[in-house]
Tab-separated table of C-alpha atoms in Angstrom:
chain	number	residue	atom	x	y	z
H	1	MET	CA	-75.695	41.745	0.489
H	2	ARG	CA	-77.532	41.943	3.491
H	3	ILE	CA	-75.766	43.877	6.305
H	4	LEU	CA	-76.722	44.366	9.928
H	5	GLY	CA	-75.080	47.081	11.551
H	6	VAL	CA	-75.101	47.221	15.597
H	7	ASP	CA	-74.541	50.317	17.697
H	8	PRO	CA	-73.839	48.526	20.751
H	9	GLY	CA	-75.280	49.835	24.177
H	10	LEU	CA	-76.949	48.339	27.203
H	11	THR	CA	-79.747	50.856	27.719
H	12	ARG	CA	-80.229	51.396	23.849
H	13	CYS	CA	-78.723	48.938	21.217
H	14	GLY	CA	-79.357	50.107	17.705
H	15	LEU	CA	-79.922	47.272	15.127
H	16	GLY	CA	-80.029	48.364	11.425
H	17	THR	CA	-80.324	46.168	8.559
H	18	ILE	CA	-79.757	47.298	5.002
H	19	GLU	CA	-79.243	45.638	1.755
H	20	ALA	CA	-76.258	46.639	-0.488
H	21	SER	CA	-76.183	45.955	-4.074
H	22	PRO	CA	-73.039	45.065	-6.108
H	23	THR	CA	-72.919	48.744	-7.354
H	24	ARG	CA	-72.977	49.863	-3.492
H	25	GLN	CA	-76.743	51.163	-3.631
H	26	VAL	CA	-78.136	50.570	-0.260
H	27	THR	CA	-81.551	50.283	0.664
H	28	LEU	CA	-83.159	49.870	4.243
H	29	VAL	CA	-84.508	46.556	5.486
H	30	ASP	CA	-85.428	47.098	9.246
H	31	MET	CA	-84.404	49.439	12.026
H	32	ARG	CA	-84.881	49.005	15.637
H	33	VAL	CA	-83.541	49.519	18.972
H	34	ALA	CA	-83.196	46.813	21.644
H	35	ARG	CA	-83.698	48.053	25.081
H	36	SER	CA	-83.035	47.250	28.633
H	37	SER	CA	-83.861	48.918	31.796
H	38	PRO	CA	-81.048	50.238	34.320
H	39	THR	CA	-83.127	48.671	37.083
H	40	MET	CA	-82.608	45.062	35.766
H	41	ALA	CA	-79.837	42.900	36.906
H	42	PRO	CA	-76.743	43.424	34.309
H	43	HIS	CA	-76.781	39.884	33.076
H	44	LYS	CA	-80.773	39.983	32.339
H	45	ARG	CA	-80.031	43.229	30.341
H	46	LEU	CA	-77.384	41.432	28.267
H	47	LEU	CA	-79.809	38.734	27.663
H	48	MET	CA	-82.697	40.705	26.862
H	49	ILE	CA	-80.359	42.372	24.058
H	50	ALA	CA	-78.978	38.992	22.801
H	51	ASP	CA	-82.635	37.643	22.296
H	52	GLU	CA	-83.489	40.802	20.342
H	53	LEU	CA	-80.253	40.312	18.296
H	54	GLU	CA	-81.099	36.709	17.802
H	55	GLU	CA	-84.568	37.705	16.434
H	56	VAL	CA	-83.142	40.137	13.893
H	57	ILE	CA	-80.522	37.709	12.748
H	58	THR	CA	-83.065	34.698	12.188
H	59	THR	CA	-85.711	37.136	10.688
H	60	PHE	CA	-83.518	39.222	8.294
H	61	LYS	CA	-80.255	36.746	7.661
H	62	PRO	CA	-77.731	39.279	7.510
H	63	GLN	CA	-74.617	37.998	5.537
H	64	VAL	CA	-72.110	40.256	7.678
H	65	ILE	CA	-72.339	41.966	11.010
H	66	ALA	CA	-70.803	45.341	11.516
H	67	VAL	CA	-70.148	46.653	14.986
H	68	GLU	CA	-68.921	50.021	16.271
H	69	ARG	CA	-65.445	49.610	17.749
H	70	VAL	CA	-65.690	50.632	21.330
H	71	PHE	CA	-63.097	53.013	22.772
H	72	ALA	CA	-62.757	54.353	26.446
H	73	GLN	CA	-64.667	57.408	27.052
H	74	ALA	CA	-65.056	59.838	30.178
H	75	ASN	CA	-67.705	57.777	31.455
H	76	VAL	CA	-66.044	54.205	32.382
H	77	ARG	CA	-69.189	52.722	33.585
H	78	SER	CA	-70.973	53.245	30.255
H	79	VAL	CA	-67.845	52.108	28.303
H	80	THR	CA	-67.716	48.559	30.265
H	81	GLY	CA	-71.443	47.971	29.433
H	82	THR	CA	-70.795	48.903	25.785
H	83	ALA	CA	-68.218	46.551	25.629
H	84	GLN	CA	-70.001	43.937	27.256
H	85	VAL	CA	-72.967	44.035	24.707
H	86	ALA	CA	-70.153	44.598	21.835
H	87	GLY	CA	-68.915	41.161	22.995
H	88	ILE	CA	-72.402	39.337	22.765
H	89	VAL	CA	-72.888	40.634	19.403
H	90	MET	CA	-69.315	39.699	18.313
H	91	LEU	CA	-70.205	36.102	19.765
H	92	ALA	CA	-73.466	36.121	17.991
H	93	ALA	CA	-71.634	36.711	14.631
H	94	ALA	CA	-69.110	33.875	15.626
H	95	ARG	CA	-71.824	31.599	16.418
H	96	HIS	CA	-73.686	32.100	13.202
H	97	ASP	CA	-70.462	31.791	11.197
H	98	LEU	CA	-70.837	35.301	9.872
H	99	PRO	CA	-68.126	37.565	9.102
H	100	LEU	CA	-67.552	40.654	11.387
H	101	GLY	CA	-66.610	44.521	10.703
H	102	LEU	CA	-65.512	46.432	13.263
H	103	HIS	CA	-65.720	50.295	12.638
H	104	THR	CA	-64.470	53.495	14.772
H	105	PRO	CA	-67.279	56.133	15.276
H	106	SER	CA	-65.048	58.609	13.504
H	107	GLU	CA	-64.727	56.003	10.510
H	108	VAL	CA	-68.643	55.880	10.572
H	109	LYS	CA	-69.028	59.508	10.726
H	110	ALA	CA	-66.643	60.050	7.792
H	111	ALA	CA	-68.108	57.433	6.010
H	112	VAL	CA	-71.586	58.908	5.760
H	113	THR	CA	-70.817	62.655	6.142
H	114	GLY	CA	-67.332	62.983	5.070
H	115	SER	CA	-66.082	64.236	8.426
H	116	GLY	CA	-64.861	62.261	11.201
H	117	ARG	CA	-66.159	64.842	13.734
H	118	ALA	CA	-69.782	65.177	12.315
H	119	ASP	CA	-72.584	65.531	15.021
H	120	LYS	CA	-75.332	62.948	15.742
H	121	ALA	CA	-77.827	65.203	13.768
H	122	GLN	CA	-75.506	65.240	10.726
H	123	VAL	CA	-75.315	61.513	10.950
H	124	GLN	CA	-79.069	61.176	10.882
H	125	LYS	CA	-79.679	63.462	8.145
H	126	MET	CA	-77.161	61.716	5.826
H	127	VAL	CA	-78.560	58.328	6.659
H	128	GLN	CA	-81.887	59.533	5.780
H	129	ARG	CA	-80.546	60.880	2.256
H	130	ILE	CA	-78.502	57.739	1.472
H	131	LEU	CA	-81.287	55.567	2.251
H	132	GLY	CA	-84.116	57.711	0.715
H	133	MET	CA	-85.993	57.606	3.818
H	134	GLU	CA	-89.342	59.855	4.116
H	135	THR	CA	-88.333	60.973	7.887
H	136	LEU	CA	-85.368	60.962	9.985
H	137	PRO	CA	-84.108	57.805	11.438
H	138	ARG	CA	-85.130	58.020	15.180
H	139	PRO	CA	-83.659	57.494	17.825
H	140	ALA	CA	-80.078	58.361	17.184
H	141	ASP	CA	-78.854	54.820	18.155
H	142	ALA	CA	-80.995	53.513	15.240
H	143	ALA	CA	-79.484	55.921	12.810
H	144	ASP	CA	-76.017	55.153	13.910
H	145	SER	CA	-76.615	51.376	13.454
H	146	LEU	CA	-77.645	52.063	9.880
H	147	ALA	CA	-74.487	54.476	9.594
H	148	ILE	CA	-72.516	51.532	10.790
H	149	ALA	CA	-74.127	49.075	8.245
H	150	ILE	CA	-73.634	51.860	5.303
H	151	THR	CA	-69.835	52.145	6.354
H	152	GLN	CA	-69.496	48.226	6.035
H	153	ALA	CA	-71.160	48.326	2.575
H	154	TRP	CA	-68.995	51.052	1.296
H	155	ARG	CA	-65.636	50.431	3.278
H	156	GLY	CA	-65.685	46.901	3.860
H	157	GLY	CA	-63.152	45.110	5.877
H	158	ALA	CA	-65.199	42.463	7.198
H	159	GLN	CA	-63.135	39.495	9.038
H	160	SER	CA	-64.517	36.090	8.017
H	161	LEU	CA	-64.797	33.468	10.579
H	162	SER	CA	-64.351	30.305	8.548
H	163	ALA	CA	-63.117	31.475	5.073
H	164	GLN	CA	-59.614	32.872	5.959
H	165	PRO	CA	-56.827	31.082	7.730
H	166	ASP	CA	-56.304	32.878	11.043
H	167	ARG	CA	-52.930	34.484	10.308
H	168	THR	CA	-54.147	36.499	7.440
H	169	GLN	CA	-57.243	37.693	9.003
H	170	HIS	CA	-55.808	41.143	10.182
H	171	GLY	CA	-55.925	42.416	6.923
H	172	GLY	CA	-59.653	41.719	6.006
H	173	ALA	CA	-61.044	42.258	2.394
H	174	ASP	CA	-63.406	44.504	0.968
H	175	THR	CA	-66.868	42.666	0.941
H	176	LEU	CA	-67.962	44.970	-2.051
H	177	PRO	CA	-66.043	46.205	-4.981
H	178	ARG	CA	-65.345	49.693	-5.006
H	179	ALA	CA	-67.432	51.899	-7.183
H	180	THR	CA	-65.508	53.617	-10.126
H	181	GLY	CA	-66.285	55.234	-13.375
H	182	SER	CA	-69.174	57.357	-14.250
H	183	ASP	CA	-72.213	54.970	-13.313
H	184	LEU	CA	-72.552	56.277	-9.685
H	185	THR	CA	-75.722	56.071	-7.938
H	186	PRO	CA	-76.809	59.086	-5.909
H	187	ALA	CA	-75.477	57.540	-2.751
H	188	GLN	CA	-72.306	56.834	-4.513
H	189	LYS	CA	-71.978	60.475	-5.732
H	190	LEU	CA	-72.636	61.729	-2.202
H	191	TRP	CA	-70.028	59.460	-0.934
H	192	ALA	CA	-67.442	60.245	-3.552
H	193	SER	CA	-67.888	64.066	-2.764
H	194	ALA	CA	-67.602	63.372	0.922
H	195	GLU	CA	-64.509	61.513	0.386
H	196	ARG	CA	-63.023	64.569	-1.666
H	197	LEU	CA	-64.080	66.858	1.022
H	198	SER	CA	-62.643	64.802	3.706
H	199	SER	CA	-59.302	64.412	2.046
H	200	ARG	CA	-59.241	68.168	1.412
H	201	HIS	CA	-60.064	69.200	5.030
H	202	GLY	CA	-57.896	66.172	6.488
H	203	ALA	CA	-60.909	65.401	8.713
H	204	VAL	CA	-60.610	61.879	8.256
H	205	ALA	CA	-59.496	59.768	11.336
H	206	PRO	CA	-55.803	58.169	10.991
H	207	GLY	CA	-55.836	54.861	9.516
H	208	TYR	CA	-59.377	55.440	7.992
H	209	HIS	CA	-58.195	54.671	4.320
H	210	LYS	CA	-56.516	51.451	5.518
H	211	HIS	CA	-58.192	48.308	6.294
H	212	GLU	CA	-59.319	47.662	9.751
H	213	ARG	CA	-57.085	45.860	12.035
H	214	ASN	CA	-58.467	43.949	14.852
H	215	GLU	CA	-55.787	43.089	17.180
H	216	PRO	CA	-56.614	42.532	20.833
B	1	MET	CA	-73.221	25.168	47.051
B	2	ARG	CA	-71.065	24.870	43.627
B	3	ILE	CA	-69.354	28.111	42.657
B	4	LEU	CA	-67.786	28.922	39.642
B	5	GLY	CA	-65.373	31.973	39.537
B	6	VAL	CA	-64.202	33.583	36.310
B	7	ASP	CA	-61.325	36.169	35.854
B	8	PRO	CA	-62.176	37.297	32.389
B	9	GLY	CA	-59.572	37.759	29.564
B	10	LEU	CA	-59.193	37.362	25.919
B	11	THR	CA	-55.938	35.865	25.772
B	12	ARG	CA	-56.273	33.916	29.213
B	13	CYS	CA	-59.305	33.229	31.008
B	14	GLY	CA	-59.312	31.795	34.431
B	15	LEU	CA	-62.302	29.397	35.247
B	16	GLY	CA	-62.159	28.007	38.966
B	17	THR	CA	-64.797	25.980	40.431
B	18	ILE	CA	-65.195	25.561	44.071
B	19	GLU	CA	-67.747	23.699	46.634
B	20	ALA	CA	-68.735	25.831	49.535
B	21	SER	CA	-70.251	24.127	52.660
B	22	PRO	CA	-72.891	25.800	54.641
B	23	THR	CA	-70.154	26.514	57.292
B	24	ARG	CA	-68.312	28.241	54.544
B	25	GLN	CA	-65.703	25.661	54.098
B	26	VAL	CA	-64.263	25.769	50.724
B	27	THR	CA	-62.934	23.150	48.523
B	28	LEU	CA	-61.433	22.884	45.084
B	29	VAL	CA	-63.498	21.312	42.369
B	30	ASP	CA	-61.806	22.160	38.969
B	31	MET	CA	-59.234	24.812	38.023
B	32	ARG	CA	-58.273	25.705	34.278
B	33	VAL	CA	-57.693	28.473	31.903
B	34	ALA	CA	-59.666	29.118	28.564
B	35	ARG	CA	-57.026	30.652	26.048
B	36	SER	CA	-57.173	32.240	22.583
B	37	SER	CA	-54.550	33.431	20.492
B	38	PRO	CA	-54.157	37.281	19.675
B	39	THR	CA	-53.668	36.199	15.927
B	40	MET	CA	-57.174	34.981	15.629
B	41	ALA	CA	-60.018	37.213	14.772
B	42	PRO	CA	-61.687	38.930	17.741
B	43	HIS	CA	-65.164	37.281	17.496
B	44	LYS	CA	-63.428	33.709	16.961
B	45	ARG	CA	-61.587	34.352	20.031
B	46	LEU	CA	-64.685	35.289	21.847
B	47	LEU	CA	-66.147	31.794	20.605
B	48	MET	CA	-63.531	29.659	21.917
B	49	ILE	CA	-63.795	31.153	25.440
B	50	ALA	CA	-67.584	30.695	25.479
B	51	ASP	CA	-67.442	27.192	24.129
B	52	GLU	CA	-64.914	26.420	26.994
B	53	LEU	CA	-67.055	28.351	29.578
B	54	GLU	CA	-70.044	26.088	28.559
B	55	GLU	CA	-68.270	22.886	28.955
B	56	VAL	CA	-67.394	23.920	32.386
B	57	ILE	CA	-70.998	24.800	33.162
B	58	THR	CA	-72.403	21.575	31.857
B	59	THR	CA	-69.668	19.423	33.679
B	60	PHE	CA	-69.341	20.823	36.868
B	61	LYS	CA	-72.931	22.372	37.241
B	62	PRO	CA	-72.081	25.747	39.047
B	63	GLN	CA	-75.170	27.057	41.286
B	64	VAL	CA	-73.893	30.860	41.021
B	65	ILE	CA	-71.292	32.561	38.916
B	66	ALA	CA	-68.860	35.196	39.983
B	67	VAL	CA	-67.139	37.320	37.652
B	68	GLU	CA	-64.367	40.174	38.155
B	69	ARG	CA	-65.927	43.491	37.877
B	70	VAL	CA	-63.983	45.318	35.047
B	71	PHE	CA	-62.851	48.744	35.236
B	72	ALA	CA	-60.609	50.881	32.954
B	73	GLN	CA	-57.131	50.336	33.343
B	74	ALA	CA	-54.051	52.166	31.445
B	75	ASN	CA	-54.446	49.701	28.637
B	76	VAL	CA	-57.620	50.504	26.891
B	77	ARG	CA	-57.330	47.678	24.347
B	78	SER	CA	-57.025	45.202	26.901
B	79	VAL	CA	-60.018	46.448	29.182
B	80	THR	CA	-62.362	46.284	25.911
B	81	GLY	CA	-61.418	42.667	25.533
B	82	THR	CA	-61.712	41.800	29.340
B	83	ALA	CA	-65.140	43.778	29.197
B	84	GLN	CA	-66.381	41.632	26.101
B	85	VAL	CA	-65.457	38.440	27.790
B	86	ALA	CA	-67.205	39.503	30.929
B	87	GLY	CA	-70.088	40.208	28.821
B	88	ILE	CA	-70.308	36.745	27.401
B	89	VAL	CA	-69.891	35.224	30.888
B	90	MET	CA	-72.603	37.328	32.368
B	91	LEU	CA	-74.822	36.306	29.220
B	92	ALA	CA	-73.930	32.613	29.883
B	93	ALA	CA	-75.259	33.209	33.686
B	94	ALA	CA	-78.454	34.505	32.232
B	95	ARG	CA	-78.950	31.791	29.792
B	96	HIS	CA	-78.414	29.257	32.323
B	97	ASP	CA	-80.740	31.132	34.729
B	98	LEU	CA	-77.982	31.141	37.408
B	99	PRO	CA	-77.411	33.960	39.877
B	100	LEU	CA	-74.361	36.436	38.979
B	101	GLY	CA	-72.002	37.963	41.480
B	102	LEU	CA	-69.762	40.784	40.487
B	103	HIS	CA	-66.514	41.894	42.566
B	104	THR	CA	-63.801	44.277	42.045
B	105	PRO	CA	-60.295	43.252	42.106
B	106	SER	CA	-59.434	44.796	45.323
B	107	GLU	CA	-62.739	43.440	47.161
B	108	VAL	CA	-61.137	40.026	45.861
B	109	LYS	CA	-57.721	40.598	47.139
B	110	ALA	CA	-59.143	41.888	50.498
B	111	ALA	CA	-61.739	38.751	51.167
B	112	VAL	CA	-58.514	36.204	50.516
B	113	THR	CA	-55.462	38.141	51.705
B	114	GLY	CA	-56.882	41.028	54.085
B	115	SER	CA	-55.526	43.760	51.970
B	116	GLY	CA	-57.139	45.211	48.816
B	117	ARG	CA	-53.677	46.003	47.447
B	118	ALA	CA	-52.212	42.378	47.753
B	119	ASP	CA	-50.139	41.349	44.777
B	120	LYS	CA	-50.808	38.391	42.706
B	121	ALA	CA	-48.227	36.126	44.607
B	122	GLN	CA	-49.966	36.903	47.770
B	123	VAL	CA	-53.305	35.924	46.243
B	124	GLN	CA	-52.033	32.681	44.795
B	125	LYS	CA	-50.390	31.823	48.163
B	126	MET	CA	-53.656	32.755	50.039
B	127	VAL	CA	-55.897	30.695	47.437
B	128	GLN	CA	-53.615	27.498	47.963
B	129	ARG	CA	-53.688	27.709	51.764
B	130	ILE	CA	-57.582	28.317	51.761
B	131	LEU	CA	-58.323	25.388	49.425
B	132	GLY	CA	-55.703	23.222	51.047
B	133	MET	CA	-53.563	22.577	47.653
B	134	GLU	CA	-50.463	20.930	47.697
B	135	THR	CA	-48.963	23.375	45.026
B	136	LEU	CA	-49.494	27.050	44.147
B	137	PRO	CA	-52.295	27.456	41.864
B	138	ARG	CA	-50.810	28.326	38.237
B	139	PRO	CA	-51.163	30.185	36.307
B	140	ALA	CA	-51.987	33.525	37.919
B	141	ASP	CA	-55.506	33.783	36.053
B	142	ALA	CA	-56.511	30.434	37.458
B	143	ALA	CA	-55.692	31.435	41.082
B	144	ASP	CA	-57.437	34.675	40.430
B	145	SER	CA	-60.516	32.817	39.298
B	146	LEU	CA	-60.551	30.653	42.293
B	147	ALA	CA	-60.247	33.795	44.674
B	148	ILE	CA	-63.119	35.261	43.279
B	149	ALA	CA	-64.996	32.077	43.613
B	150	ILE	CA	-64.060	32.281	47.368
B	151	THR	CA	-64.854	35.871	47.523
B	152	GLN	CA	-68.492	35.117	46.216
B	153	ALA	CA	-68.542	31.975	49.044
B	154	TRP	CA	-67.643	34.388	51.773
B	155	ARG	CA	-68.990	37.747	51.070
B	156	GLY	CA	-71.897	36.831	48.636
B	157	GLY	CA	-73.944	39.435	46.769
B	158	ALA	CA	-75.011	37.380	43.894
B	159	GLN	CA	-77.984	38.860	41.791
B	160	SER	CA	-80.584	36.227	41.109
B	161	LEU	CA	-81.848	36.059	37.519
B	162	SER	CA	-85.329	34.780	38.356
B	163	ALA	CA	-85.888	34.615	42.222
B	164	GLN	CA	-86.009	38.220	42.644
B	165	PRO	CA	-88.242	41.028	41.205
B	166	ASP	CA	-86.031	43.398	38.996
B	167	ARG	CA	-86.470	46.524	41.538
B	168	THR	CA	-85.051	44.769	44.269
B	169	GLN	CA	-82.082	43.390	42.569
B	170	HIS	CA	-79.444	45.931	43.399
B	171	GLY	CA	-78.975	45.190	47.058
B	172	GLY	CA	-78.334	41.456	46.288
B	173	ALA	CA	-78.269	38.876	49.230
B	174	ASP	CA	-75.602	36.896	50.707
B	175	THR	CA	-75.790	33.374	49.303
B	176	LEU	CA	-74.277	32.028	52.492
B	177	PRO	CA	-74.922	33.045	56.178
B	178	ARG	CA	-72.117	34.904	57.739
B	179	ALA	CA	-69.912	32.688	60.121
B	180	THR	CA	-70.175	33.503	63.424
B	181	GLY	CA	-69.334	32.055	67.037
B	182	SER	CA	-66.386	29.752	67.892
B	183	ASP	CA	-67.063	26.921	65.181
B	184	LEU	CA	-64.716	28.594	62.672
B	185	THR	CA	-63.113	26.568	60.043
B	186	PRO	CA	-59.364	27.229	59.564
B	187	ALA	CA	-60.119	29.028	56.256
B	188	GLN	CA	-62.589	31.308	58.416
B	189	LYS	CA	-60.204	31.919	60.970
B	190	LEU	CA	-57.873	33.034	58.143
B	191	TRP	CA	-60.757	35.267	56.930
B	192	ALA	CA	-61.624	36.704	60.350
B	193	SER	CA	-58.009	37.788	61.066
B	194	ALA	CA	-57.805	39.116	57.458
B	195	GLU	CA	-61.006	41.004	57.965
B	196	ARG	CA	-59.483	42.399	61.483
B	197	LEU	CA	-56.219	43.162	59.852
B	198	SER	CA	-57.858	45.036	56.796
B	199	SER	CA	-60.045	47.108	58.932
B	200	ARG	CA	-57.166	48.255	61.030
B	201	HIS	CA	-55.101	49.091	58.336
B	202	GLY	CA	-57.980	50.604	56.336
B	203	ALA	CA	-56.665	48.842	53.265
B	204	VAL	CA	-60.237	47.605	52.100
B	205	ALA	CA	-61.701	49.569	49.200
B	206	PRO	CA	-64.813	51.818	49.541
B	207	GLY	CA	-68.055	50.139	49.645
B	208	TYR	CA	-66.291	46.669	50.373
B	209	HIS	CA	-68.443	45.907	53.488
B	210	LYS	CA	-71.544	46.788	51.544
B	211	HIS	CA	-73.467	44.712	49.155
B	212	GLU	CA	-72.477	44.992	45.478
B	213	ARG	CA	-74.404	47.261	43.229
B	214	ASN	CA	-74.703	46.511	39.790
B	215	GLU	CA	-75.797	49.760	37.954
B	216	PRO	CA	-74.785	50.347	34.636
């Protein structure tokens, strides 16, 4: 399954595409960052990012799009821009009739590092390891978008636009079966040990083991 | 000049179209509310609103789009949805190569009522009076979208997507000349007295008299 992970942002928007096998092995397909300058008009910035996103979708044909769920932070202005970009990514998923997954930053960190409070460097390091990349994925926005795609591959929870009736869409469904038994890939072993670690330390965000809920 | 005002929202998105004459007289063209249900998947909700917006743009052919500038409020979830909708409206303006105006809620209230702290009922009443409508514009979201369009007509500040070079887009420009002299329409007289009132009471938001700045 081809997954596009998006780390939304107005100045830098990470776009990471991976391929996930039925056994949950993940490989890198493409990694890029759409950029727009703060000197540009805001709607023109959104258009630049929307155009680059469109190119990624038509070139790599993802079957699901996963986006970081935006929450309010200290900087209100940056949150607004981030939410606007998240909105255009979600709209693109809907226009292409693709299922959408939403994951909070702490869910993503927990999925790839085992801790919901991991820093950017830890996330970069684990993304490099999980995808078997020769160098660290840079910039951090690109690494984050890949981490979001990996979270989608391992945790699922995408909401389908057309396959499910509206009323049952809240629960979502894992897009890939959970790995069990002894035939684990290295990435799965990393994941399993991260999961053990995180439940032991209680570092995983509340609701992390539950399916995503996407109420307004 | 044909102006589309948008009060962004995921559950109810106000879409108000007006015609503004060179003498700043404003008349109603269309008023509607795009709706989506909280039981739907979020990206499907955005698509519904984007489709209705598209219909309004192609039907009434506005020459400028004005959107309420979103700020953080108590309810983070609702702000995120509002910012997502604002993002898709801004993107639509860019895709149609239309100038965009952004106005804060207090700027809009000040423009139509003379007070940046006016309540919804006051805004509805003034929109009815200014546009010469027989009944109150309902629901409040529709009235707000018309108030945003009126603010754009009277205060201007739209950023053009293509007409201006990037570096000078911050300042914006009035899309209509300021009314001066004695040949004021009733609406302009209302506006002038509201303006006098608001400067006397100091109820106008900071920066209200300056042009909009649209940095991220």
